[in-house]
PDB file of C-alpha atoms in Angstrom:
ATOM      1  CA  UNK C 101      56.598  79.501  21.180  1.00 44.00           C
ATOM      2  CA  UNK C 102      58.814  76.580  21.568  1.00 53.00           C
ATOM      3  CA  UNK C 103      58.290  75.003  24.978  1.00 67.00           C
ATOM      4  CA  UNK C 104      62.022  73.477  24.695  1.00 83.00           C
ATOM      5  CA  UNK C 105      64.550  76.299  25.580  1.00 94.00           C
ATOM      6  CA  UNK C 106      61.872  79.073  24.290  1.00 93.00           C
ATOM      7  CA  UNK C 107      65.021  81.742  24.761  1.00 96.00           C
ATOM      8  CA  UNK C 108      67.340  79.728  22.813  1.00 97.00           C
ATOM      9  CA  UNK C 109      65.239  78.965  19.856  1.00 96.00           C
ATOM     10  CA  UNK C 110      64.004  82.358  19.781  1.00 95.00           C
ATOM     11  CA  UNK C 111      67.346  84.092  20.065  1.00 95.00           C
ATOM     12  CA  UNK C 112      68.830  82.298  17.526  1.00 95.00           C
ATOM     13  CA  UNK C 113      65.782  83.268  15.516  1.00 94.00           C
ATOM     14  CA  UNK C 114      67.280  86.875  15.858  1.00 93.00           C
ATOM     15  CA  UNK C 115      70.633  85.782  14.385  1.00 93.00           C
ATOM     16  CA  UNK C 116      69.680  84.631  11.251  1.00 91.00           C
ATOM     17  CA  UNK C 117      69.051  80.915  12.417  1.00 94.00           C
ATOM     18  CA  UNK C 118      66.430  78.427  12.716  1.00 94.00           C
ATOM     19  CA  UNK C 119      66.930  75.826  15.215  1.00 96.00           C
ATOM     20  CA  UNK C 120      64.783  72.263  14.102  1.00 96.00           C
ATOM     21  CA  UNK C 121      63.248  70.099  17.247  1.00 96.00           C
ATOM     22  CA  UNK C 122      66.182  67.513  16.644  1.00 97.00           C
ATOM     23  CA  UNK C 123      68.610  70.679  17.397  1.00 97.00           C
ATOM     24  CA  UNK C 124      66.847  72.087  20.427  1.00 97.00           C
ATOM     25  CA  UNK C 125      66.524  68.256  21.717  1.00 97.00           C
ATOM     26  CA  UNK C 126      70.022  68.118  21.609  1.00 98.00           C
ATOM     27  CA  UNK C 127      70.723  71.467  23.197  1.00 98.00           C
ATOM     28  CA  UNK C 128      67.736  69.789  26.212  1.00 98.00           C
ATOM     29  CA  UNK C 129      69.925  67.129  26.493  1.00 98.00           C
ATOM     30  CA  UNK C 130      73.587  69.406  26.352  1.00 98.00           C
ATOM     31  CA  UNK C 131      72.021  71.421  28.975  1.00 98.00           C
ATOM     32  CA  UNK C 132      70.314  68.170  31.369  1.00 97.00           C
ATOM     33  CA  UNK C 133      73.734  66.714  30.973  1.00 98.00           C
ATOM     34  CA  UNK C 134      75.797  69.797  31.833  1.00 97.00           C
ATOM     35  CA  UNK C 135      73.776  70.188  35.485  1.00 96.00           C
ATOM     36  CA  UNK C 136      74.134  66.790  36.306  1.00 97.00           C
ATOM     37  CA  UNK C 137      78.270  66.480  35.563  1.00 97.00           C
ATOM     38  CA  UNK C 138      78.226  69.938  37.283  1.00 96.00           C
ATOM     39  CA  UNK C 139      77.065  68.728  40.475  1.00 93.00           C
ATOM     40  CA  UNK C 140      80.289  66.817  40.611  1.00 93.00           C
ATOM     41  CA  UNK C 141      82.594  68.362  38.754  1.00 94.00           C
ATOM     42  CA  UNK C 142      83.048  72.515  38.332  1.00 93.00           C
ATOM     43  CA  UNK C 143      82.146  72.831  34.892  1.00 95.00           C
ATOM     44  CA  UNK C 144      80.523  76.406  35.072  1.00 93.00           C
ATOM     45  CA  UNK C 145      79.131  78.849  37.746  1.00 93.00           C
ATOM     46  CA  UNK C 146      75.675  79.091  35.134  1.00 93.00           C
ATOM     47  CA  UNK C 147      73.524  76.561  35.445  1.00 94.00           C
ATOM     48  CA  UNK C 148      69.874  78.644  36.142  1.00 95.00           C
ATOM     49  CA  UNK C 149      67.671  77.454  32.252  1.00 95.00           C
ATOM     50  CA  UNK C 150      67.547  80.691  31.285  1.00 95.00           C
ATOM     51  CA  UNK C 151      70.799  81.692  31.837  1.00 95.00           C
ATOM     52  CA  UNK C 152      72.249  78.737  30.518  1.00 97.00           C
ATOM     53  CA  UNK C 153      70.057  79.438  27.142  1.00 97.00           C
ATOM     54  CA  UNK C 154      71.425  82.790  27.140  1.00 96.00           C
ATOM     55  CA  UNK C 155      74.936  83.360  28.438  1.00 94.00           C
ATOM     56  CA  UNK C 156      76.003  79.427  27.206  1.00 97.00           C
ATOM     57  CA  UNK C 157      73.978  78.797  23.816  1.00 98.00           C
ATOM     58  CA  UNK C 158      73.165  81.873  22.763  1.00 97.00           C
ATOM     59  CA  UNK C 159      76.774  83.669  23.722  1.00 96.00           C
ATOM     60  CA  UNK C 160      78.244  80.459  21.547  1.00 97.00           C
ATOM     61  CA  UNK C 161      76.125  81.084  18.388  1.00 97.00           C
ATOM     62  CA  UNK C 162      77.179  84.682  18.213  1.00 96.00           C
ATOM     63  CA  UNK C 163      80.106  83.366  17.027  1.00 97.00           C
ATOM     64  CA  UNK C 164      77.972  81.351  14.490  1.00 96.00           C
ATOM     65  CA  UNK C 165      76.796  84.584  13.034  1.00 95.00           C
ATOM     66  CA  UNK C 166      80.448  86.002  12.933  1.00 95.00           C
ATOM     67  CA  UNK C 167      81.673  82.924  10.688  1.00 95.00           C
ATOM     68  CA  UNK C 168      78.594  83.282   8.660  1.00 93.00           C
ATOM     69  CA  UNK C 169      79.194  86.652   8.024  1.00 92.00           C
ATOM     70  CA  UNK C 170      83.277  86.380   7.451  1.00 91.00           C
ATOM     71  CA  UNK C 171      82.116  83.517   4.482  1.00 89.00           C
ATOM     72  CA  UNK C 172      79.324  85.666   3.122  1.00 81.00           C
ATOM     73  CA  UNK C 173      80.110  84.574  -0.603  1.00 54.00           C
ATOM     74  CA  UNK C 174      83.248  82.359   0.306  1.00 51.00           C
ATOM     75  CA  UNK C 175      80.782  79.129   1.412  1.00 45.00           C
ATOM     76  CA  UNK C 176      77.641  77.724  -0.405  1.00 44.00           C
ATOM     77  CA  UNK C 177      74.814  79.637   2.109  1.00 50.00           C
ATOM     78  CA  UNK C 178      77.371  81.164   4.226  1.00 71.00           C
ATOM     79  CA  UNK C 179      77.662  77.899   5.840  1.00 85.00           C
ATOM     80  CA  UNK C 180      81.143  76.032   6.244  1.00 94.00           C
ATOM     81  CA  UNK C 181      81.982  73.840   3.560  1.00 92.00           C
ATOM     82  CA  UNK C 182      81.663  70.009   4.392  1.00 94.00           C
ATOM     83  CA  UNK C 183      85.076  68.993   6.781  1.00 95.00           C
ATOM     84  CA  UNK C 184      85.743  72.563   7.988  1.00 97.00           C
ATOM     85  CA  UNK C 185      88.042  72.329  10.297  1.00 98.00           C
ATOM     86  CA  UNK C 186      87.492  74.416  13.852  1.00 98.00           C
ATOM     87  CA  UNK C 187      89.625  73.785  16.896  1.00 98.00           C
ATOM     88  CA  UNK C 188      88.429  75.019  20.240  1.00 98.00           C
ATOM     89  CA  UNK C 189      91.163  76.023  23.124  1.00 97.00           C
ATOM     90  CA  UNK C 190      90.578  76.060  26.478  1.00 95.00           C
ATOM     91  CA  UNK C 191      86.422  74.913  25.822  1.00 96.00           C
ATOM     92  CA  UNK C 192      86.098  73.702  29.182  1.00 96.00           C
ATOM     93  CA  UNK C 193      82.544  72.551  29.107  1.00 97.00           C
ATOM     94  CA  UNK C 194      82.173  72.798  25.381  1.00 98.00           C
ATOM     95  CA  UNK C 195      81.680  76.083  24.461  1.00 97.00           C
ATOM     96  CA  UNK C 196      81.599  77.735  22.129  1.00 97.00           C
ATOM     97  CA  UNK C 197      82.733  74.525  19.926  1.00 98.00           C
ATOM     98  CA  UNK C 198      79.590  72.009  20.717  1.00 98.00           C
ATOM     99  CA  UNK C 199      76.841  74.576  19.935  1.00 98.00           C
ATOM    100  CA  UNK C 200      78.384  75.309  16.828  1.00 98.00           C
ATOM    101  CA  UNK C 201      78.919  71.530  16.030  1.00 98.00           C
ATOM    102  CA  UNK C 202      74.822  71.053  16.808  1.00 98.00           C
ATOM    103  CA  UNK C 203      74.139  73.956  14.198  1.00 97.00           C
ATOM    104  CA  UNK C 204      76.482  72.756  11.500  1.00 97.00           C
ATOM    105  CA  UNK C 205      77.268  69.167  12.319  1.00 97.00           C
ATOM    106  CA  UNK C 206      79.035  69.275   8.598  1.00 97.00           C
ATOM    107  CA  UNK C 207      82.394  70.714  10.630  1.00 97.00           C
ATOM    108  CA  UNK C 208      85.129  68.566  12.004  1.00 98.00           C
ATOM    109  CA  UNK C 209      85.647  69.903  15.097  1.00 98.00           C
ATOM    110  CA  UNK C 210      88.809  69.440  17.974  1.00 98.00           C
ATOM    111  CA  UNK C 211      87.664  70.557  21.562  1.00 98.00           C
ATOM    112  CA  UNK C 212      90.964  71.136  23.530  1.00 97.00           C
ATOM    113  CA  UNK C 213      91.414  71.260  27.361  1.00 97.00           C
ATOM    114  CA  UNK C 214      93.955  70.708  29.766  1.00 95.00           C
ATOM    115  CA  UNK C 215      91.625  69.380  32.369  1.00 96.00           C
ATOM    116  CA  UNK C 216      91.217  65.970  32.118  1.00 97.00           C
ATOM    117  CA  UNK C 217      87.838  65.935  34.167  1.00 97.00           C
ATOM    118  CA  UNK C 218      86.458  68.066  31.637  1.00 97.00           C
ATOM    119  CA  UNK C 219      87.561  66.117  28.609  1.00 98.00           C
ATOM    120  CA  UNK C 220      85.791  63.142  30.092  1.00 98.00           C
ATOM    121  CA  UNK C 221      82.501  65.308  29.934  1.00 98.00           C
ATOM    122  CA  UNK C 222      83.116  66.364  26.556  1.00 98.00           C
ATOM    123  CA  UNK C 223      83.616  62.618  25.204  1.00 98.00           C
ATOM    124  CA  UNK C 224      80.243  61.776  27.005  1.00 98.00           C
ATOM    125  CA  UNK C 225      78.700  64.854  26.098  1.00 98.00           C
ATOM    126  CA  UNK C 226      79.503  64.424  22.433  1.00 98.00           C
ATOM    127  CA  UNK C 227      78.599  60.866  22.579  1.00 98.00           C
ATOM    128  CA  UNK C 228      75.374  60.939  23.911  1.00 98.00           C
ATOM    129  CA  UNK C 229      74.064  63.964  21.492  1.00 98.00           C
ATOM    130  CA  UNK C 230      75.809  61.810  18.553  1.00 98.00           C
ATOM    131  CA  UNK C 231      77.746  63.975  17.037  1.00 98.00           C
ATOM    132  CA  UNK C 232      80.321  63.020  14.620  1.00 97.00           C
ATOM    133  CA  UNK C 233      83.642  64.082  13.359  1.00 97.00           C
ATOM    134  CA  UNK C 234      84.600  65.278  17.213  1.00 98.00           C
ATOM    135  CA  UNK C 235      87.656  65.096  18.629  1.00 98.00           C
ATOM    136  CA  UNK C 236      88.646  65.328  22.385  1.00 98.00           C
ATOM    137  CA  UNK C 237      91.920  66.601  23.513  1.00 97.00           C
ATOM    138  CA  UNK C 238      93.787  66.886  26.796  1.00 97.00           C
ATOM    139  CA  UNK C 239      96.011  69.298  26.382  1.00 96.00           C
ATOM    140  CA  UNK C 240      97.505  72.934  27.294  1.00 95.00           C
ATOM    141  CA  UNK C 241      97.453  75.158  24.581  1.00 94.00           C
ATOM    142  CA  UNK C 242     100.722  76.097  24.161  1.00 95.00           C
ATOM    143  CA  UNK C 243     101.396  72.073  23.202  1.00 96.00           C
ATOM    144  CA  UNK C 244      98.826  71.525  21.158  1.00 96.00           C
ATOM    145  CA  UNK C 245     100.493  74.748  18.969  1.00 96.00           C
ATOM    146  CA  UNK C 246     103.624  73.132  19.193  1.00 95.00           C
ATOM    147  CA  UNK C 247     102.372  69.652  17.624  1.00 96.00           C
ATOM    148  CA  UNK C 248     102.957  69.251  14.478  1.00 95.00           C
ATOM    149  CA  UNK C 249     100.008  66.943  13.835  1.00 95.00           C
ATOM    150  CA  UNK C 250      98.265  70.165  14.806  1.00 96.00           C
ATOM    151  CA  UNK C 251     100.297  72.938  13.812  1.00 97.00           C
ATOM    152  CA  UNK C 252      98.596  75.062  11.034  1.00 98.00           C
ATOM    153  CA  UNK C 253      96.048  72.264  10.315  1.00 98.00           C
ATOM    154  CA  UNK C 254      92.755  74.446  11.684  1.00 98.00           C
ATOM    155  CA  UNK C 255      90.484  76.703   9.172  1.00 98.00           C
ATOM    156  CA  UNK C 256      89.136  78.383  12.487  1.00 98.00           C
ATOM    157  CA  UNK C 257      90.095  79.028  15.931  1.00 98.00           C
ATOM    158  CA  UNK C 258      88.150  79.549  18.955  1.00 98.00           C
ATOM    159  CA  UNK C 259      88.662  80.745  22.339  1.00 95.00           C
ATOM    160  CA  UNK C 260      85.631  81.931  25.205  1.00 91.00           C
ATOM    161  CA  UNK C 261      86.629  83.388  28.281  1.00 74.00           C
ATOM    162  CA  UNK C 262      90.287  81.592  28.543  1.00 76.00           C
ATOM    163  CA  UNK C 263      92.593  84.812  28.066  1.00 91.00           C
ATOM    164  CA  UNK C 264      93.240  88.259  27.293  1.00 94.00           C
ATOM    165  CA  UNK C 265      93.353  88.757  23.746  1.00 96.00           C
ATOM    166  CA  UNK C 266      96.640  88.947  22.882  1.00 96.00           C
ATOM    167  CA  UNK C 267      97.304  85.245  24.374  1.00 96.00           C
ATOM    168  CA  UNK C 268      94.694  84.365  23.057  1.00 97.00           C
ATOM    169  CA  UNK C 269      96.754  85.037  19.570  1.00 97.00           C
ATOM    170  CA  UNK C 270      99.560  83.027  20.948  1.00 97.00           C
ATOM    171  CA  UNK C 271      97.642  80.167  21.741  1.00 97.00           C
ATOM    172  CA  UNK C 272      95.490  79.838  18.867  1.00 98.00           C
ATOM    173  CA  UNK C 273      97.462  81.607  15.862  1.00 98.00           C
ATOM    174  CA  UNK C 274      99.814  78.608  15.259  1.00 98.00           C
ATOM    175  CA  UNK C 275      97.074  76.562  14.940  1.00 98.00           C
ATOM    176  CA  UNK C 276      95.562  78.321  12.145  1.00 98.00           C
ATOM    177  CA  UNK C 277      96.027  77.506   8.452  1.00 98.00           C
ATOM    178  CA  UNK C 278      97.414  80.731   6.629  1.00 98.00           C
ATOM    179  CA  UNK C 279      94.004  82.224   5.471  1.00 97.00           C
ATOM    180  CA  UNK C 280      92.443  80.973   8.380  1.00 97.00           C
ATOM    181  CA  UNK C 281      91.184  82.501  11.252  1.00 97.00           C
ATOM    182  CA  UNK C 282      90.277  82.937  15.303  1.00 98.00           C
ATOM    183  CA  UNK C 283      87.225  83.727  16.714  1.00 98.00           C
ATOM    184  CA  UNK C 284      87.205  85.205  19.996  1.00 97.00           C
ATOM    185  CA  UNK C 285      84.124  85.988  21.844  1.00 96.00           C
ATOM    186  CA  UNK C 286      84.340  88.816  24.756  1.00 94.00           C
ATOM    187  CA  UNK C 287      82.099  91.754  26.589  1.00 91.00           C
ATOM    188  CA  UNK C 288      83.052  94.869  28.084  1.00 89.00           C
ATOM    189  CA  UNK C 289      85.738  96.956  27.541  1.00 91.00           C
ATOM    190  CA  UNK C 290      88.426  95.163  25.425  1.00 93.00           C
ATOM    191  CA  UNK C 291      89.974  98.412  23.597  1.00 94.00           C
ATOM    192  CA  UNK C 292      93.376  97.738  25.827  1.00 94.00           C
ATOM    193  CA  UNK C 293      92.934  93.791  24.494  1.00 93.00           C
ATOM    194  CA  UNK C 294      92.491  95.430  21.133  1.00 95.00           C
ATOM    195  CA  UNK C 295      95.426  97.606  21.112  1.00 96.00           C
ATOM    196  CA  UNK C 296      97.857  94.775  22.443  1.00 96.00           C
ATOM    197  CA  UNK C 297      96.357  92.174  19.899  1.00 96.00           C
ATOM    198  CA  UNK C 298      97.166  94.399  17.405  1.00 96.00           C
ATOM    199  CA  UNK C 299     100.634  95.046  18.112  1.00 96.00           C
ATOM    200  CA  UNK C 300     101.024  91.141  19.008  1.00 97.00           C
ATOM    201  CA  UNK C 301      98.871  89.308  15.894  1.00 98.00           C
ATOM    202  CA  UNK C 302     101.167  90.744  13.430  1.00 98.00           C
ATOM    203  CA  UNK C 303     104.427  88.307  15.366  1.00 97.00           C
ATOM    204  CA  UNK C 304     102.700  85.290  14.880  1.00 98.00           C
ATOM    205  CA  UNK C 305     101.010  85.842  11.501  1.00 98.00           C
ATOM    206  CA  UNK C 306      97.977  87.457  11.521  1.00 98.00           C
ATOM    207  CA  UNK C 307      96.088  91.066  11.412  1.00 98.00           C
ATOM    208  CA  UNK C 308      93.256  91.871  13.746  1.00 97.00           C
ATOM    209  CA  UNK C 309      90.245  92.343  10.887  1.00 95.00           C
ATOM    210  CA  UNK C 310      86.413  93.098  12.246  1.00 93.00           C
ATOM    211  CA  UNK C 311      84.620  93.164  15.615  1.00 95.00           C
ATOM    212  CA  UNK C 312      81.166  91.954  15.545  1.00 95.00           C
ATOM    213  CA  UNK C 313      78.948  92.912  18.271  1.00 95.00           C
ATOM    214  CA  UNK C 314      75.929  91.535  19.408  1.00 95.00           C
ATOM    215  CA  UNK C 315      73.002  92.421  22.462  1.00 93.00           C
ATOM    216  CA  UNK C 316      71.502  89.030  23.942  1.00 92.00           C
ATOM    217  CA  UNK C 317      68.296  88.616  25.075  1.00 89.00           C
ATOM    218  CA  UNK C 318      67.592  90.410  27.977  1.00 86.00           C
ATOM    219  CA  UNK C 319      71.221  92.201  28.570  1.00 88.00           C
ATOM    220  CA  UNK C 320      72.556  95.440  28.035  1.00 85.00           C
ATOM    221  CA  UNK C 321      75.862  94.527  27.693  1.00 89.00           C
ATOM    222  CA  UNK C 322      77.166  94.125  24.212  1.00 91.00           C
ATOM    223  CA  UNK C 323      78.562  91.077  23.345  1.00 93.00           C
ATOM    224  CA  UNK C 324      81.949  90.873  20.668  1.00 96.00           C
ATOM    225  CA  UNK C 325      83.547  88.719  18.604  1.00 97.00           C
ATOM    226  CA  UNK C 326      87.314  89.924  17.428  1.00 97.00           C
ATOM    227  CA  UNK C 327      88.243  88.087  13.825  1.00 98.00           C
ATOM    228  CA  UNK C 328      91.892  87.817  13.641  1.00 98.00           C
ATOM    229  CA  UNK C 329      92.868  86.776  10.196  1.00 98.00           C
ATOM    230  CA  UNK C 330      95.898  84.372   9.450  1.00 98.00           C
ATOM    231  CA  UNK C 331      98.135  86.079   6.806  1.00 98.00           C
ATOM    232  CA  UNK C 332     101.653  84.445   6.943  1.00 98.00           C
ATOM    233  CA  UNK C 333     102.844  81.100   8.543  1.00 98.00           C
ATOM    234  CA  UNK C 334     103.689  81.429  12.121  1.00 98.00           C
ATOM    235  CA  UNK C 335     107.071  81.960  13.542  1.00 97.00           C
ATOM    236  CA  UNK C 336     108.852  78.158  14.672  1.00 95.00           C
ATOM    237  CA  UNK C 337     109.292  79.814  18.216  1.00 95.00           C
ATOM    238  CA  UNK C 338     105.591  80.489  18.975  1.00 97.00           C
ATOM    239  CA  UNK C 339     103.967  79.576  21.080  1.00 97.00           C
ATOM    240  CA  UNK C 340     106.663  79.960  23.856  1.00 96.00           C
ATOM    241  CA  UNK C 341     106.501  77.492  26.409  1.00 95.00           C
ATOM    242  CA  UNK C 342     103.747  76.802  28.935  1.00 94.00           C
ATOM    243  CA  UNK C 343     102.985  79.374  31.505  1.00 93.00           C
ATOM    244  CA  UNK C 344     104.875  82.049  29.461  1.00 95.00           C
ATOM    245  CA  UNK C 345     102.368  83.498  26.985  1.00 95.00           C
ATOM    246  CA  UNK C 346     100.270  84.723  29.629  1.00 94.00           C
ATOM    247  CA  UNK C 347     103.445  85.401  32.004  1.00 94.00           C
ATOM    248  CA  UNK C 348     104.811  87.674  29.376  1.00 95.00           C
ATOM    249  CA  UNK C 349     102.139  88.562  26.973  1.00 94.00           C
ATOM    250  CA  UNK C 350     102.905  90.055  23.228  1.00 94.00           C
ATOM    251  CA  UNK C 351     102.124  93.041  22.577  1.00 84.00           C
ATOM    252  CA  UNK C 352     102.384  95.121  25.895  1.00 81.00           C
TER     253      UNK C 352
END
């Protein structure tokens, strides 16, 4: 047993991945640095080891397993090509977007947040684990979408925890290359999500594919991740401005 983040290492073990010591030394480090910002800014309500193994690192690499799975065939290993390019909305303290950058450090990856306390964490954070090909932006969602440096430039989406589903299409669609997709990792009930997404995807491009689901170590809850695939280029009016996806939500 690994005496570095036993849970994590073993967890991932259970999704199809091996973790090296350089990897779990950086997740020691993600997870030392995480407490320490958190005592002075709010980063997350989660910081017990355990629980940050579990519900942080763990609940991010489920959505490892999803990508793997959607490139089954697509990708040499069912790994993301070299350069892949993931954006993640909303990531707050990283997550899912860091995790997955420690397991395939081959993907360029865009962390977005509108918090600028936050973003500061993330450019230290990223820094100090030395990963490269990371970029850091302060922004809301619905302007990063609107960007057209940005616009349609991402291979994958992702989005933890930041909305209801089918904002979570509003925000992250328009990002999305056409044959592209979102990732977006829930629990519980989401069939009323579901249904709305999939009245609301189809406006801005895209089809609600798969659900993956997935039982942590230790819960009883099921974890999911809902694949929305980009199909067609996004509308020029999407996403509306700020405040009004989730004021007036597609779909409903």
């Amino acid at each position: 047993m690994n005496s570095v983040l036993p849970l994590l290492a073993q967890g991932a073990q259970q999704m199809g991945f091996t973790l090296s010591a350089s990897q779990l030394e950086q997740f020691q480090l993600y997870y030392e640095m995480l407490t320490d910002w958190n005592s002075r800014i709010n980063l997350t309500s989660i910081t017990e080891y355990e629980e940050v193994q579990r519900r942080h690192f763990l609940d991010s690499l489920t959505v490892g397993a999803t990508l793997r799975a959607e490139l089954q065939g697509i990708a040499d290993g069912a790994a993301p090509p070299s350069g892949y390019k993931v954006v993640d909305v909303g990531t707050g303290a990283g997550f899912p977007g860091v995790p997955l950058k420690i397991l395939w450090p081959q993907i360029a990856l865009t962390l977005s947040d509108s918090v600028g306390k936050k973003t500061i964490f993330l450019r230290e954070l990223t820094d100090a684990l030395g990963l490269r090909g990371v970029k850091v932006a302060t922004a809301r969602a619905e302007e990063l979408g609107r960007d057209k440096a940005q616009r349609e430039q991402y291979d994958l989406a992702l989005a933890r925890a930041v909305a209801a589903l089918p904002v979570l299409c509003e925000y992250c669609l328009p990002l999305v290359r056409v044959g592209g997709r979102l990732l977006a990792p829930k629990k519980g009930d989401i069939s009323q999500e579901l249904a709305q997404a999939e009245r609301a995807a189809p406006v801005l491009g895209g089809t609600v594919a798969e659900q993956h689901s997935f039982l942590l170590p230790g819960e009883e809850e099921k974890r999911t991740v809902v694949v929305v695939r980009k199909l067609s280029p996004t509308p020029p009016g999407y996403p509306r401005r700020v405040g009004l996806p989730k004021l007036r939500p597609l779909g409903e």
